Amino acid sequence: MGLSKLNGLYREVILDHASHPHNKGKLPTATNTMTLHNPTCGDTINLQVNVADHRIKDIAFTGEGCTISQASASMMTAAVKGKTTTAALAMAKTFSDMAIGQQHSRSDLDQLGDAQVLTSIMEFPARIKCATLAWWALQRALLKDSDEEDDNE
Amino acid sequence: MGLSKLNGLYREVILDHASHPHNKGKLPTATNTMTLHNPTCGDTINLQVNVADHRIKDIAFTGEGCTISQASASMMTAAVKGKTTTAALAMAKTFSDMAIGQQHSRSDLDQLGDAQVLTSIMEFPARIKCATLAWWALQRALLKDSDEEDDNE
Amino acid sequence: MAFNINDVLSDFPILSQRVNDERLAYLDNAATAQRPRQVLAALQDFYIHDNANVHRGVHTLAERATEDYEGARVKVQHFINARSSAEVIFTKGCTDALNLVAASYGEANIQAGDEIVISIMEHHSNLIPWQQLARRKHATLKYIGLTAQGQLDMAAARRQITDRTKIVAVTHASNVLGTVNPLKELAVLAHQHKAVIVGDGAQAVGHMPVDVQDLDVDFYAFSGHKMMGPMGIGVLYGKAALLRAMPPYQYGGEMIGDVHRDDSTWADIPFKFEAGTQNVAGAVGLGAAVDYLQGLGMDNIQARERELVTAVLPRLTALPYVTVYGPQDPRQHTGVLAFNLAHLHPHDVATALDMEGVAIRAGHHCAQPLMEKLGVTATARASFAFYNTREDTDQLIRAIKETKEFFNRGTI
Amino acid sequence: MAFNINDVLSDFPILSQRVNDERLAYLDNAATAQRPRQVLAALQDFYIHDNANVHRGVHTLAERATEDYEGARVKVQHFINARSSAEVIFTKGCTDALNLVAASYGEANIQAGDEIVISIMEHHSNLIPWQQLARRKHATLKYIGLTAQGQLDMAAARRQITDRTKIVAVTHASNVLGTVNPLKELAVLAHQHKAVIVGDGAQAVGHMPVDVQDLDVDFYAFSGHKMMGPMGIGVLYGKAALLRAMPPYQYGGEMIGDVHRDDSTWADIPFKFEAGTQNVAGAVGLGAAVDYLQGLGMDNIQARERELVTAVLPRLTALPYVTVYGPQDPRQHTGVLAFNLAHLHPHDVATALDMEGVAIRAGHHCAQPLMEKLGVTATARASFAFYNTREDTDQLIRAIKETKEFFNRGTI
Ligand SMILES: Cc1ncc(COP(=O)(O)O)c(C=O)c1O
Ligand SMILES: Cc1ncc(COP(=O)(O)O)c(C=O)c1O
């Protein structure tokens, strides 16, 4: 089949996000942080979130990884910035569900913004974890006990 | 084939030795002792030997096990009693070699006395260890350092 | 019997061979079962189509192999009704699984003065790991004994399990006596005293329905090869919270979070306990075995084995020179029957039976403390599986009678 | 080349499949090799004719299975030229074997202040067991580094290995760099300092002749699945005197002398280290793999792999956007090639290559400290076996070029 099928995965918007990531960098201060690794490949996401009044005031990430994981982190941060934590968690759930093949309503999907394009990852099962890493990091950052150590650190 | 093949294994002389074992019991004193188990089945041979002037003055065994192991111990003790330790070790080697299918001369075999009948064990590979246990115990008893602990105890 | 025995027999070509010019009656199922052609086909299919290493691969074969492997894990999960597939750890076998619990959970949780309670009927694989753990830790190993009927003495269990008890490890079904132990009751007892309970399912899984949530065991170990799966694969079930808190057992590829020069972090369960390349084909074969067993129905399998025991046990006990160990009531029995012939060593019996085509086992069955308790050094053991037939039971009884005659006469 | 590649290819039906509508070029052999039909046939034959549990059985099938199993041990013994078959211990795999040495020999022999020396190119399976042992024992873990050419720095080895060194553990061939380490020289060094040396043969056995007596290693571990044998079986070779002095690693059936309520004694080697039912079918399959490899000839296999690398390595290094890690000289190379494409993550490369039918691996290859040393988080890796062809090398180079183009253009 050659590389044509790749077009479904590496859409322009994805390559754009990967080469010009949004919100990449470090926040001076953060209320919630989480570092996650994809142990199967070494992709790393270090996520910093500033939450105030149950709302994501600011969010940024650093880390290294493949096009998919970097694009996903960029899209995720862009999609959740300014949202309430409840809304952000709902989006994370939508994304994870999509990635394991569960259906969601059109309106749930629309919430995801650019990030919904990455649900095309389902055709590349070996790469699903690359796409979900950023969303997992978000979930863990928002849900974790303030005492909990960062994972895999 | 039914049980007729068993006649080759359970010859009359073997059954005789098993039901009326020679040299079964304990020596009041012994210069060399050895307890060996066949861990695959639990057969036990406890061998006591009195060696003086490089000669087996007396030998006896206690233990439990199947017809083959008991008959073999009886035959072995009968065959080596009064022999020099060198001769006894040579006989043990002949027997072990036979049991793993190596050839020996007619005169070597004749040395074994009744015990040579047990070389028929080769047709029953699962039972070879039962037959060799007593001979191994003899080898170990005669060769072991006086300091060495009994094995498997 | 809800399945057709002829259909079943055609799935097990190995059973239709002759040994020593006699019809084979394979009655050594407690040692290892036979595998149906569906399991062998699953192995071949995997190796011929999908073979690759799992999890880390991006390419198509690796992805297929990963799906096969994780699919097998889910099959096992449902088969034993675990809450989550992360609670199903693939091991080399039951022994490996029990050693894992003793080394990881035991090493981390047992201290001097603690007590570990096992039963006198344990297989060495569920005995020595605890015995050696107790020795290393200066803990006490306590044994639950038997009733006169050859069953676990639950009154003794209530006495032995105390607030000092940290681990209770008991077999679900005995590989000698054929008794089934009340694991669920033992779990309640253990939990009342804040101990964990480890079930040894080697002789249970594949012979009766097993539901780890209903039993409420904390750990449960079993082997693939005794439940019609391949050799070299087994399972440790553990409750997620316990597994998460445990240190790894082996270190290597696939079980890590991050590796630095001087220290490392670990992956989440189940991977934390699956160091190195796993027996992927073995897991796939085990999944096929689960499918096969579920196709027949575990209730049907259990009924079938009971039917065979009901047919043979009374005939065995009726022979005046035969002693049967364990319960005499077929309803209290798995397909495992241990017995001896008067004045005959079981090894001689097994050799004679083999000449008649009957494959049984003789020895201590890796249960020396039980042998001591029974006052024997060894027994013969015939163990039935669902694919055995009435003909097999007839052949066993006939061969025993002829063996007795042979040795009575001294020679034929 | 002394064997006919078409004959060889007909033994590996899995290789003739298409993936993603392209011809499959399976270049992930360092992760796991494919098995020839002779090995699959050996597995089936065992399960269909001889399947039984080994050693303790008196009946005919048990005896045949025991012969099959012990016969496989002797085949492995001769293949690696061990002095005695008792020095060949069957394990679940290489990781299991290395953990066995670290837990049994290491636990018994390492004390606070001792040093364990490994290399920076170790696979996690030959790294974390020593790292964790060192932590438990307050011993020091020291690393031998690399030369600029990506080879083991023997000058550093001479400095690092001292009289405080108790264990040296080094891979025979790197699973990333494709270098072959001078294990024999290292053994001399280790022995001069009264240390033992452990060789990790996972990437060596099956790719080059291996003679453990000539290498004079004390322990040597490898996996069946990387040398065309089944999954779930591996080998630990150890010198008899060392093995005899070591405590058991796992406890259970088959490895005992005598079991009493409060203590036990152990069987002689190799059985002391083979607790529980072993992967008998796996051992039989491994024996068949040994036969197959010896049929082709290990020298021929090595020559063939070198020929493939000689064809592909210069073409790879000639691509201006490709970095190859490890030696650039094909004569210093096994069939393993690690590389990266500029500005492209190896995962993206591997996905693209997969679309072109080329199966390679991307990631840290269970060698994170080496990745750190190389200054990367991951690499792509193509690894060749004797059944690979010139066509496979062409397909790899073509696919890399197309991948580069695809990502240059952003989209096709
Ligand atoms: C150099 C090296 N050592 C050890 C291992 C571990 O082998 P296994 O995963 O088969 O246990 C591997 C393979 O993954 C390897 O490449
Ligand atoms: C009750 C029981 N537990 C544990 C085991 C050990 O199983 P495996 O030898 O497959 O590891 C066995 C079988 O030998 C058994 O019967």
mmCIF file with all atom_site columns, N, CA, C and O in Angstrom, chain B residues 31-34 47-52 54-59 76 80 83-92 134-146 148:
data_model
loop_
_atom_site.group_PDB
_atom_site.id
_atom_site.type_symbol
_atom_site.label_atom_id
_atom_site.label_alt_id
_atom_site.label_comp_id
_atom_site.label_asym_id
_atom_site.label_entity_id
_atom_site.label_seq_id
_atom_site.pdbx_PDB_ins_code
_atom_site.Cartn_x
_atom_site.Cartn_y
_atom_site.Cartn_z
_atom_site.occupancy
_atom_site.B_iso_or_equiv
_atom_site.pdbx_formal_charge
_atom_site.auth_seq_id
_atom_site.auth_comp_id
_atom_site.auth_asym_id
_atom_site.auth_atom_id
_atom_site.pdbx_PDB_model_num
ATOM 1   N N  . THR B 1 31  ? 32.463 -48.512 59.164 1.00 0.00 ? 31  THR B N  1
ATOM 2   C CA . THR B 1 31  ? 33.499 -47.527 58.823 1.00 0.00 ? 31  THR B CA 1
ATOM 3   C C  . THR B 1 31  ? 32.981 -46.547 57.788 1.00 0.00 ? 31  THR B C  1
ATOM 4   O O  . THR B 1 31  ? 33.388 -45.403 57.749 1.00 0.00 ? 31  THR B O  1
ATOM 5   N N  . ASN B 1 32  ? 32.076 -47.000 56.926 1.00 0.00 ? 32  ASN B N  1
ATOM 6   C CA . ASN B 1 32  ? 31.549 -46.153 55.860 1.00 0.00 ? 32  ASN B CA 1
ATOM 7   C C  . ASN B 1 32  ? 30.033 -46.289 55.809 1.00 0.00 ? 32  ASN B C  1
ATOM 8   O O  . ASN B 1 32  ? 29.520 -47.411 55.816 1.00 0.00 ? 32  ASN B O  1
ATOM 9   N N  . THR B 1 33  ? 29.354 -45.139 55.760 1.00 0.00 ? 33  THR B N  1
ATOM 10  C CA . THR B 1 33  ? 27.893 -45.204 55.623 1.00 0.00 ? 33  THR B CA 1
ATOM 11  C C  . THR B 1 33  ? 27.452 -44.214 54.548 1.00 0.00 ? 33  THR B C  1
ATOM 12  O O  . THR B 1 33  ? 28.162 -43.255 54.244 1.00 0.00 ? 33  THR B O  1
ATOM 13  N N  . MET B 1 34  ? 26.324 -44.464 54.002 1.00 0.00 ? 34  MET B N  1
ATOM 14  C CA . MET B 1 34  ? 25.792 -43.548 52.988 1.00 0.00 ? 34  MET B CA 1
ATOM 15  C C  . MET B 1 34  ? 24.283 -43.756 52.888 1.00 0.00 ? 34  MET B C  1
ATOM 16  O O  . MET B 1 34  ? 23.818 -44.895 52.813 1.00 0.00 ? 34  MET B O  1
ATOM 17  N N  . LEU B 1 47  ? 23.131 -47.419 53.663 1.00 0.00 ? 47  LEU B N  1
ATOM 18  C CA . LEU B 1 47  ? 24.132 -48.478 53.511 1.00 0.00 ? 47  LEU B CA 1
ATOM 19  C C  . LEU B 1 47  ? 25.197 -48.344 54.595 1.00 0.00 ? 47  LEU B C  1
ATOM 20  O O  . LEU B 1 47  ? 25.662 -47.246 54.877 1.00 0.00 ? 47  LEU B O  1
ATOM 21  N N  . GLN B 1 48  ? 25.554 -49.478 55.214 1.00 0.00 ? 48  GLN B N  1
ATOM 22  C CA . GLN B 1 48  ? 26.639 -49.473 56.196 1.00 0.00 ? 48  GLN B CA 1
ATOM 23  C C  . GLN B 1 48  ? 27.688 -50.477 55.754 1.00 0.00 ? 48  GLN B C  1
ATOM 24  O O  . GLN B 1 48  ? 27.352 -51.608 55.414 1.00 0.00 ? 48  GLN B O  1
ATOM 25  N N  . VAL B 1 49  ? 28.911 -50.062 55.754 1.00 0.00 ? 49  VAL B N  1
ATOM 26  C CA . VAL B 1 49  ? 29.996 -50.930 55.286 1.00 0.00 ? 49  VAL B CA 1
ATOM 27  C C  . VAL B 1 49  ? 31.109 -50.932 56.340 1.00 0.00 ? 49  VAL B C  1
ATOM 28  O O  . VAL B 1 49  ? 31.401 -49.896 56.930 1.00 0.00 ? 49  VAL B O  1
ATOM 29  N N  . ASN B 1 50  ? 31.651 -52.111 56.557 1.00 0.00 ? 50  ASN B N  1
ATOM 30  C CA . ASN B 1 50  ? 32.840 -52.197 57.396 1.00 0.00 ? 50  ASN B CA 1
ATOM 31  C C  . ASN B 1 50  ? 34.022 -52.563 56.533 1.00 0.00 ? 50  ASN B C  1
ATOM 32  O O  . ASN B 1 50  ? 34.091 -53.657 55.984 1.00 0.00 ? 50  ASN B O  1
ATOM 33  N N  . VAL B 1 51  ? 34.939 -51.628 56.391 1.00 0.00 ? 51  VAL B N  1
ATOM 34  C CA . VAL B 1 51  ? 36.117 -51.854 55.568 1.00 0.00 ? 51  VAL B CA 1
ATOM 35  C C  . VAL B 1 51  ? 37.333 -52.023 56.483 1.00 0.00 ? 51  VAL B C  1
ATOM 36  O O  . VAL B 1 51  ? 37.511 -51.241 57.420 1.00 0.00 ? 51  VAL B O  1
ATOM 37  N N  . ALA B 1 52  ? 38.092 -53.045 56.217 1.00 0.00 ? 52  ALA B N  1
ATOM 38  C CA . ALA B 1 52  ? 39.364 -53.208 56.921 1.00 0.00 ? 52  ALA B CA 1
ATOM 39  C C  . ALA B 1 52  ? 40.349 -53.798 55.934 1.00 0.00 ? 52  ALA B C  1
ATOM 40  O O  . ALA B 1 52  ? 39.972 -54.656 55.119 1.00 0.00 ? 52  ALA B O  1
ATOM 41  N N  . HIS B 1 54  ? 41.423 -52.596 53.242 1.00 0.00 ? 54  HIS B N  1
ATOM 42  C CA . HIS B 1 54  ? 40.917 -52.397 51.879 1.00 0.00 ? 54  HIS B CA 1
ATOM 43  C C  . HIS B 1 54  ? 39.944 -53.483 51.433 1.00 0.00 ? 54  HIS B C  1
ATOM 44  O O  . HIS B 1 54  ? 39.808 -53.766 50.248 1.00 0.00 ? 54  HIS B O  1
ATOM 45  N N  . ARG B 1 55  ? 39.299 -54.089 52.370 1.00 0.00 ? 55  ARG B N  1
ATOM 46  C CA . ARG B 1 55  ? 38.378 -55.169 52.026 1.00 0.00 ? 55  ARG B CA 1
ATOM 47  C C  . ARG B 1 55  ? 37.036 -54.951 52.748 1.00 0.00 ? 55  ARG B C  1
ATOM 48  O O  . ARG B 1 55  ? 37.015 -54.446 53.865 1.00 0.00 ? 55  ARG B O  1
ATOM 49  N N  . ILE B 1 56  ? 35.971 -55.295 52.068 1.00 0.00 ? 56  ILE B N  1
ATOM 50  C CA . ILE B 1 56  ? 34.641 -55.148 52.671 1.00 0.00 ? 56  ILE B CA 1
ATOM 51  C C  . ILE B 1 56  ? 34.392 -56.356 53.582 1.00 0.00 ? 56  ILE B C  1
ATOM 52  O O  . ILE B 1 56  ? 34.030 -57.434 53.132 1.00 0.00 ? 56  ILE B O  1
ATOM 53  N N  . LYS B 1 57  ? 34.608 -56.149 54.875 1.00 0.00 ? 57  LYS B N  1
ATOM 54  C CA . LYS B 1 57  ? 34.436 -57.242 55.829 1.00 0.00 ? 57  LYS B CA 1
ATOM 55  C C  . LYS B 1 57  ? 32.968 -57.538 56.034 1.00 0.00 ? 57  LYS B C  1
ATOM 56  O O  . LYS B 1 57  ? 32.558 -58.686 56.152 1.00 0.00 ? 57  LYS B O  1
ATOM 57  N N  . ASP B 1 58  ? 32.198 -56.457 56.107 1.00 0.00 ? 58  ASP B N  1
ATOM 58  C CA . ASP B 1 58  ? 30.761 -56.670 56.311 1.00 0.00 ? 58  ASP B CA 1
ATOM 59  C C  . ASP B 1 58  ? 29.994 -55.521 55.662 1.00 0.00 ? 58  ASP B C  1
ATOM 60  O O  . ASP B 1 58  ? 30.532 -54.418 55.487 1.00 0.00 ? 58  ASP B O  1
ATOM 61  N N  . ILE B 1 59  ? 28.758 -55.788 55.315 1.00 0.00 ? 59  ILE B N  1
ATOM 62  C CA . ILE B 1 59  ? 27.942 -54.773 54.667 1.00 0.00 ? 59  ILE B CA 1
ATOM 63  C C  . ILE B 1 59  ? 26.473 -55.079 54.941 1.00 0.00 ? 59  ILE B C  1
ATOM 64  O O  . ILE B 1 59  ? 26.081 -56.239 55.030 1.00 0.00 ? 59  ILE B O  1
ATOM 65  N N  . MET B 1 76  ? 23.423 -56.551 45.460 1.00 0.00 ? 76  MET B N  1
ATOM 66  C CA . MET B 1 76  ? 24.681 -55.809 45.512 1.00 0.00 ? 76  MET B CA 1
ATOM 67  C C  . MET B 1 76  ? 25.472 -56.189 46.751 1.00 0.00 ? 76  MET B C  1
ATOM 68  O O  . MET B 1 76  ? 26.666 -56.513 46.677 1.00 0.00 ? 76  MET B O  1
ATOM 69  N N  . VAL B 1 80  ? 29.275 -57.996 46.818 1.00 0.00 ? 80  VAL B N  1
ATOM 70  C CA . VAL B 1 80  ? 30.532 -57.311 47.164 1.00 0.00 ? 80  VAL B CA 1
ATOM 71  C C  . VAL B 1 80  ? 31.113 -57.744 48.505 1.00 0.00 ? 80  VAL B C  1
ATOM 72  O O  . VAL B 1 80  ? 32.264 -57.432 48.813 1.00 0.00 ? 80  VAL B O  1
ATOM 73  N N  . LYS B 1 83  ? 34.813 -58.759 49.130 1.00 0.00 ? 83  LYS B N  1
ATOM 74  C CA . LYS B 1 83  ? 35.669 -58.278 48.032 1.00 0.00 ? 83  LYS B CA 1
ATOM 75  C C  . LYS B 1 83  ? 36.562 -57.118 48.499 1.00 0.00 ? 83  LYS B C  1
ATOM 76  O O  . LYS B 1 83  ? 36.252 -56.436 49.483 1.00 0.00 ? 83  LYS B O  1
ATOM 77  N N  . THR B 1 84  ? 37.646 -56.874 47.773 1.00 0.00 ? 84  THR B N  1
ATOM 78  C CA . THR B 1 84  ? 38.431 -55.668 48.036 1.00 0.00 ? 84  THR B CA 1
ATOM 79  C C  . THR B 1 84  ? 37.615 -54.462 47.584 1.00 0.00 ? 84  THR B C  1
ATOM 80  O O  . THR B 1 84  ? 36.726 -54.575 46.729 1.00 0.00 ? 84  THR B O  1
ATOM 81  N N  . THR B 1 85  ? 37.903 -53.302 48.157 1.00 0.00 ? 85  THR B N  1
ATOM 82  C CA . THR B 1 85  ? 37.150 -52.113 47.752 1.00 0.00 ? 85  THR B CA 1
ATOM 83  C C  . THR B 1 85  ? 37.392 -51.819 46.272 1.00 0.00 ? 85  THR B C  1
ATOM 84  O O  . THR B 1 85  ? 36.489 -51.379 45.563 1.00 0.00 ? 85  THR B O  1
ATOM 85  N N  . THR B 1 86  ? 38.586 -52.078 45.801 1.00 0.00 ? 86  THR B N  1
ATOM 86  C CA . THR B 1 86  ? 38.871 -51.857 44.377 1.00 0.00 ? 86  THR B CA 1
ATOM 87  C C  . THR B 1 86  ? 37.970 -52.737 43.510 1.00 0.00 ? 86  THR B C  1
ATOM 88  O O  . THR B 1 86  ? 37.368 -52.268 42.528 1.00 0.00 ? 86  THR B O  1
ATOM 89  N N  . ALA B 1 87  ? 37.878 -53.982 43.871 1.00 0.00 ? 87  ALA B N  1
ATOM 90  C CA . ALA B 1 87  ? 37.029 -54.896 43.101 1.00 0.00 ? 87  ALA B CA 1
ATOM 91  C C  . ALA B 1 87  ? 35.572 -54.451 43.176 1.00 0.00 ? 87  ALA B C  1
ATOM 92  O O  . ALA B 1 87  ? 34.842 -54.458 42.171 1.00 0.00 ? 87  ALA B O  1
ATOM 93  N N  . ALA B 1 88  ? 35.150 -54.045 44.379 1.00 0.00 ? 88  ALA B N  1
ATOM 94  C CA . ALA B 1 88  ? 33.752 -53.634 44.557 1.00 0.00 ? 88  ALA B CA 1
ATOM 95  C C  . ALA B 1 88  ? 33.448 -52.410 43.699 1.00 0.00 ? 88  ALA B C  1
ATOM 96  O O  . ALA B 1 88  ? 32.378 -52.321 43.075 1.00 0.00 ? 88  ALA B O  1
ATOM 97  N N  . LEU B 1 89  ? 34.379 -51.462 43.679 1.00 0.00 ? 89  LEU B N  1
ATOM 98  C CA . LEU B 1 89  ? 34.156 -50.252 42.871 1.00 0.00 ? 89  LEU B CA 1
ATOM 99  C C  . LEU B 1 89  ? 34.122 -50.601 41.384 1.00 0.00 ? 89  LEU B C  1
ATOM 100 O O  . LEU B 1 89  ? 33.338 -50.016 40.623 1.00 0.00 ? 89  LEU B O  1
ATOM 101 N N  . ALA B 1 90  ? 34.934 -51.541 40.980 1.00 0.00 ? 90  ALA B N  1
ATOM 102 C CA . ALA B 1 90  ? 34.924 -51.968 39.577 1.00 0.00 ? 90  ALA B CA 1
ATOM 103 C C  . ALA B 1 90  ? 33.569 -52.578 39.237 1.00 0.00 ? 90  ALA B C  1
ATOM 104 O O  . ALA B 1 90  ? 32.997 -52.332 38.159 1.00 0.00 ? 90  ALA B O  1
ATOM 105 N N  . MET B 1 91  ? 33.032 -53.358 40.169 1.00 0.00 ? 91  MET B N  1
ATOM 106 C CA . MET B 1 91  ? 31.714 -53.963 39.939 1.00 0.00 ? 91  MET B CA 1
ATOM 107 C C  . MET B 1 91  ? 30.634 -52.879 39.837 1.00 0.00 ? 91  MET B C  1
ATOM 108 O O  . MET B 1 91  ? 29.741 -52.951 38.988 1.00 0.00 ? 91  MET B O  1
ATOM 109 N N  . ALA B 1 92  ? 30.737 -51.894 40.721 1.00 0.00 ? 92  ALA B N  1
ATOM 110 C CA . ALA B 1 92  ? 29.752 -50.794 40.687 1.00 0.00 ? 92  ALA B CA 1
ATOM 111 C C  . ALA B 1 92  ? 29.805 -50.092 39.335 1.00 0.00 ? 92  ALA B C  1
ATOM 112 O O  . ALA B 1 92  ? 28.770 -49.746 38.754 1.00 0.00 ? 92  ALA B O  1
ATOM 113 N N  . ALA B 1 134 ? 21.438 -48.633 44.731 1.00 0.00 ? 134 ALA B N  1
ATOM 114 C CA . ALA B 1 134 ? 22.279 -49.332 45.712 1.00 0.00 ? 134 ALA B CA 1
ATOM 115 C C  . ALA B 1 134 ? 23.750 -49.261 45.304 1.00 0.00 ? 134 ALA B C  1
ATOM 116 O O  . ALA B 1 134 ? 24.642 -49.100 46.146 1.00 0.00 ? 134 ALA B O  1
ATOM 117 N N  . TRP B 1 135 ? 24.006 -49.391 44.018 1.00 0.00 ? 135 TRP B N  1
ATOM 118 C CA . TRP B 1 135 ? 25.393 -49.362 43.536 1.00 0.00 ? 135 TRP B CA 1
ATOM 119 C C  . TRP B 1 135 ? 25.992 -47.969 43.677 1.00 0.00 ? 135 TRP B C  1
ATOM 120 O O  . TRP B 1 135 ? 27.177 -47.813 43.961 1.00 0.00 ? 135 TRP B O  1
ATOM 121 N N  . TRP B 1 136 ? 25.176 -46.937 43.431 1.00 0.00 ? 136 TRP B N  1
ATOM 122 C CA . TRP B 1 136 ? 25.646 -45.575 43.653 1.00 0.00 ? 136 TRP B CA 1
ATOM 123 C C  . TRP B 1 136 ? 25.991 -45.357 45.123 1.00 0.00 ? 136 TRP B C  1
ATOM 124 O O  . TRP B 1 136 ? 26.988 -44.731 45.461 1.00 0.00 ? 136 TRP B O  1
ATOM 125 N N  . ALA B 1 137 ? 25.099 -45.881 45.986 1.00 0.00 ? 137 ALA B N  1
ATOM 126 C CA . ALA B 1 137 ? 25.333 -45.710 47.421 1.00 0.00 ? 137 ALA B CA 1
ATOM 127 C C  . ALA B 1 137 ? 26.666 -46.363 47.798 1.00 0.00 ? 137 ALA B C  1
ATOM 128 O O  . ALA B 1 137 ? 27.449 -45.811 48.577 1.00 0.00 ? 137 ALA B O  1
ATOM 129 N N  . LEU B 1 138 ? 26.931 -47.507 47.197 1.00 0.00 ? 138 LEU B N  1
ATOM 130 C CA . LEU B 1 138 ? 28.201 -48.194 47.474 1.00 0.00 ? 138 LEU B CA 1
ATOM 131 C C  . LEU B 1 138 ? 29.383 -47.329 47.037 1.00 0.00 ? 138 LEU B C  1
ATOM 132 O O  . LEU B 1 138 ? 30.340 -47.117 47.803 1.00 0.00 ? 138 LEU B O  1
ATOM 133 N N  . GLN B 1 139 ? 29.299 -46.821 45.807 1.00 0.00 ? 139 GLN B N  1
ATOM 134 C CA . GLN B 1 139 ? 30.378 -45.957 45.302 1.00 0.00 ? 139 GLN B CA 1
ATOM 135 C C  . GLN B 1 139 ? 30.615 -44.774 46.221 1.00 0.00 ? 139 GLN B C  1
ATOM 136 O O  . GLN B 1 139 ? 31.742 -44.470 46.607 1.00 0.00 ? 139 GLN B O  1
ATOM 137 N N  . ARG B 1 140 ? 29.520 -44.105 46.568 1.00 0.00 ? 140 ARG B N  1
ATOM 138 C CA . ARG B 1 140 ? 29.644 -42.910 47.398 1.00 0.00 ? 140 ARG B CA 1
ATOM 139 C C  . ARG B 1 140 ? 30.184 -43.253 48.782 1.00 0.00 ? 140 ARG B C  1
ATOM 140 O O  . ARG B 1 140 ? 30.971 -42.505 49.360 1.00 0.00 ? 140 ARG B O  1
ATOM 141 N N  . ALA B 1 141 ? 29.733 -44.392 49.328 1.00 0.00 ? 141 ALA B N  1
ATOM 142 C CA . ALA B 1 141 ? 30.178 -44.776 50.673 1.00 0.00 ? 141 ALA B CA 1
ATOM 143 C C  . ALA B 1 141 ? 31.673 -45.057 50.678 1.00 0.00 ? 141 ALA B C  1
ATOM 144 O O  . ALA B 1 141 ? 32.391 -44.666 51.598 1.00 0.00 ? 141 ALA B O  1
ATOM 145 N N  . LEU B 1 142 ? 32.130 -45.728 49.628 1.00 0.00 ? 142 LEU B N  1
ATOM 146 C CA . LEU B 1 142 ? 33.547 -46.102 49.606 1.00 0.00 ? 142 LEU B CA 1
ATOM 147 C C  . LEU B 1 142 ? 34.449 -44.933 49.239 1.00 0.00 ? 142 LEU B C  1
ATOM 148 O O  . LEU B 1 142 ? 35.599 -44.867 49.675 1.00 0.00 ? 142 LEU B O  1
ATOM 149 N N  . LEU B 1 143 ? 33.917 -44.014 48.426 1.00 0.00 ? 143 LEU B N  1
ATOM 150 C CA . LEU B 1 143 ? 34.772 -42.940 47.927 1.00 0.00 ? 143 LEU B CA 1
ATOM 151 C C  . LEU B 1 143 ? 34.740 -41.698 48.775 1.00 0.00 ? 143 LEU B C  1
ATOM 152 O O  . LEU B 1 143 ? 35.651 -40.881 48.730 1.00 0.00 ? 143 LEU B O  1
ATOM 153 N N  . LYS B 1 144 ? 33.692 -41.529 49.558 1.00 0.00 ? 144 LYS B N  1
ATOM 154 C CA . LYS B 1 144 ? 33.541 -40.221 50.197 1.00 0.00 ? 144 LYS B CA 1
ATOM 155 C C  . LYS B 1 144 ? 34.595 -39.990 51.268 1.00 0.00 ? 144 LYS B C  1
ATOM 156 O O  . LYS B 1 144 ? 35.023 -40.899 51.957 1.00 0.00 ? 144 LYS B O  1
ATOM 157 N N  . ASP B 1 145 ? 34.940 -38.777 51.340 1.00 0.00 ? 145 ASP B N  1
ATOM 158 C CA . ASP B 1 145 ? 35.753 -38.247 52.419 1.00 0.00 ? 145 ASP B CA 1
ATOM 159 C C  . ASP B 1 145 ? 35.086 -38.587 53.737 1.00 0.00 ? 145 ASP B C  1
ATOM 160 O O  . ASP B 1 145 ? 33.883 -38.469 53.860 1.00 0.00 ? 145 ASP B O  1
ATOM 161 N N  . SER B 1 146 ? 35.843 -38.944 54.702 1.00 0.00 ? 146 SER B N  1
ATOM 162 C CA . SER B 1 146 ? 35.184 -39.276 55.971 1.00 0.00 ? 146 SER B CA 1
ATOM 163 C C  . SER B 1 146 ? 34.453 -38.069 56.557 1.00 0.00 ? 146 SER B C  1
ATOM 164 O O  . SER B 1 146 ? 33.523 -38.211 57.326 1.00 0.00 ? 146 SER B O  1
ATOM 165 N N  . GLU B 1 148 ? 32.774 -35.840 54.786 1.00 0.00 ? 148 GLU B N  1
ATOM 166 C CA . GLU B 1 148 ? 31.602 -35.443 53.989 1.00 0.00 ? 148 GLU B CA 1
ATOM 167 C C  . GLU B 1 148 ? 30.311 -35.873 54.679 1.00 0.00 ? 148 GLU B C  1
ATOM 168 O O  . GLU B 1 148 ? 30.202 -36.970 55.212 1.00 0.00 ? 148 GLU B O  1
#
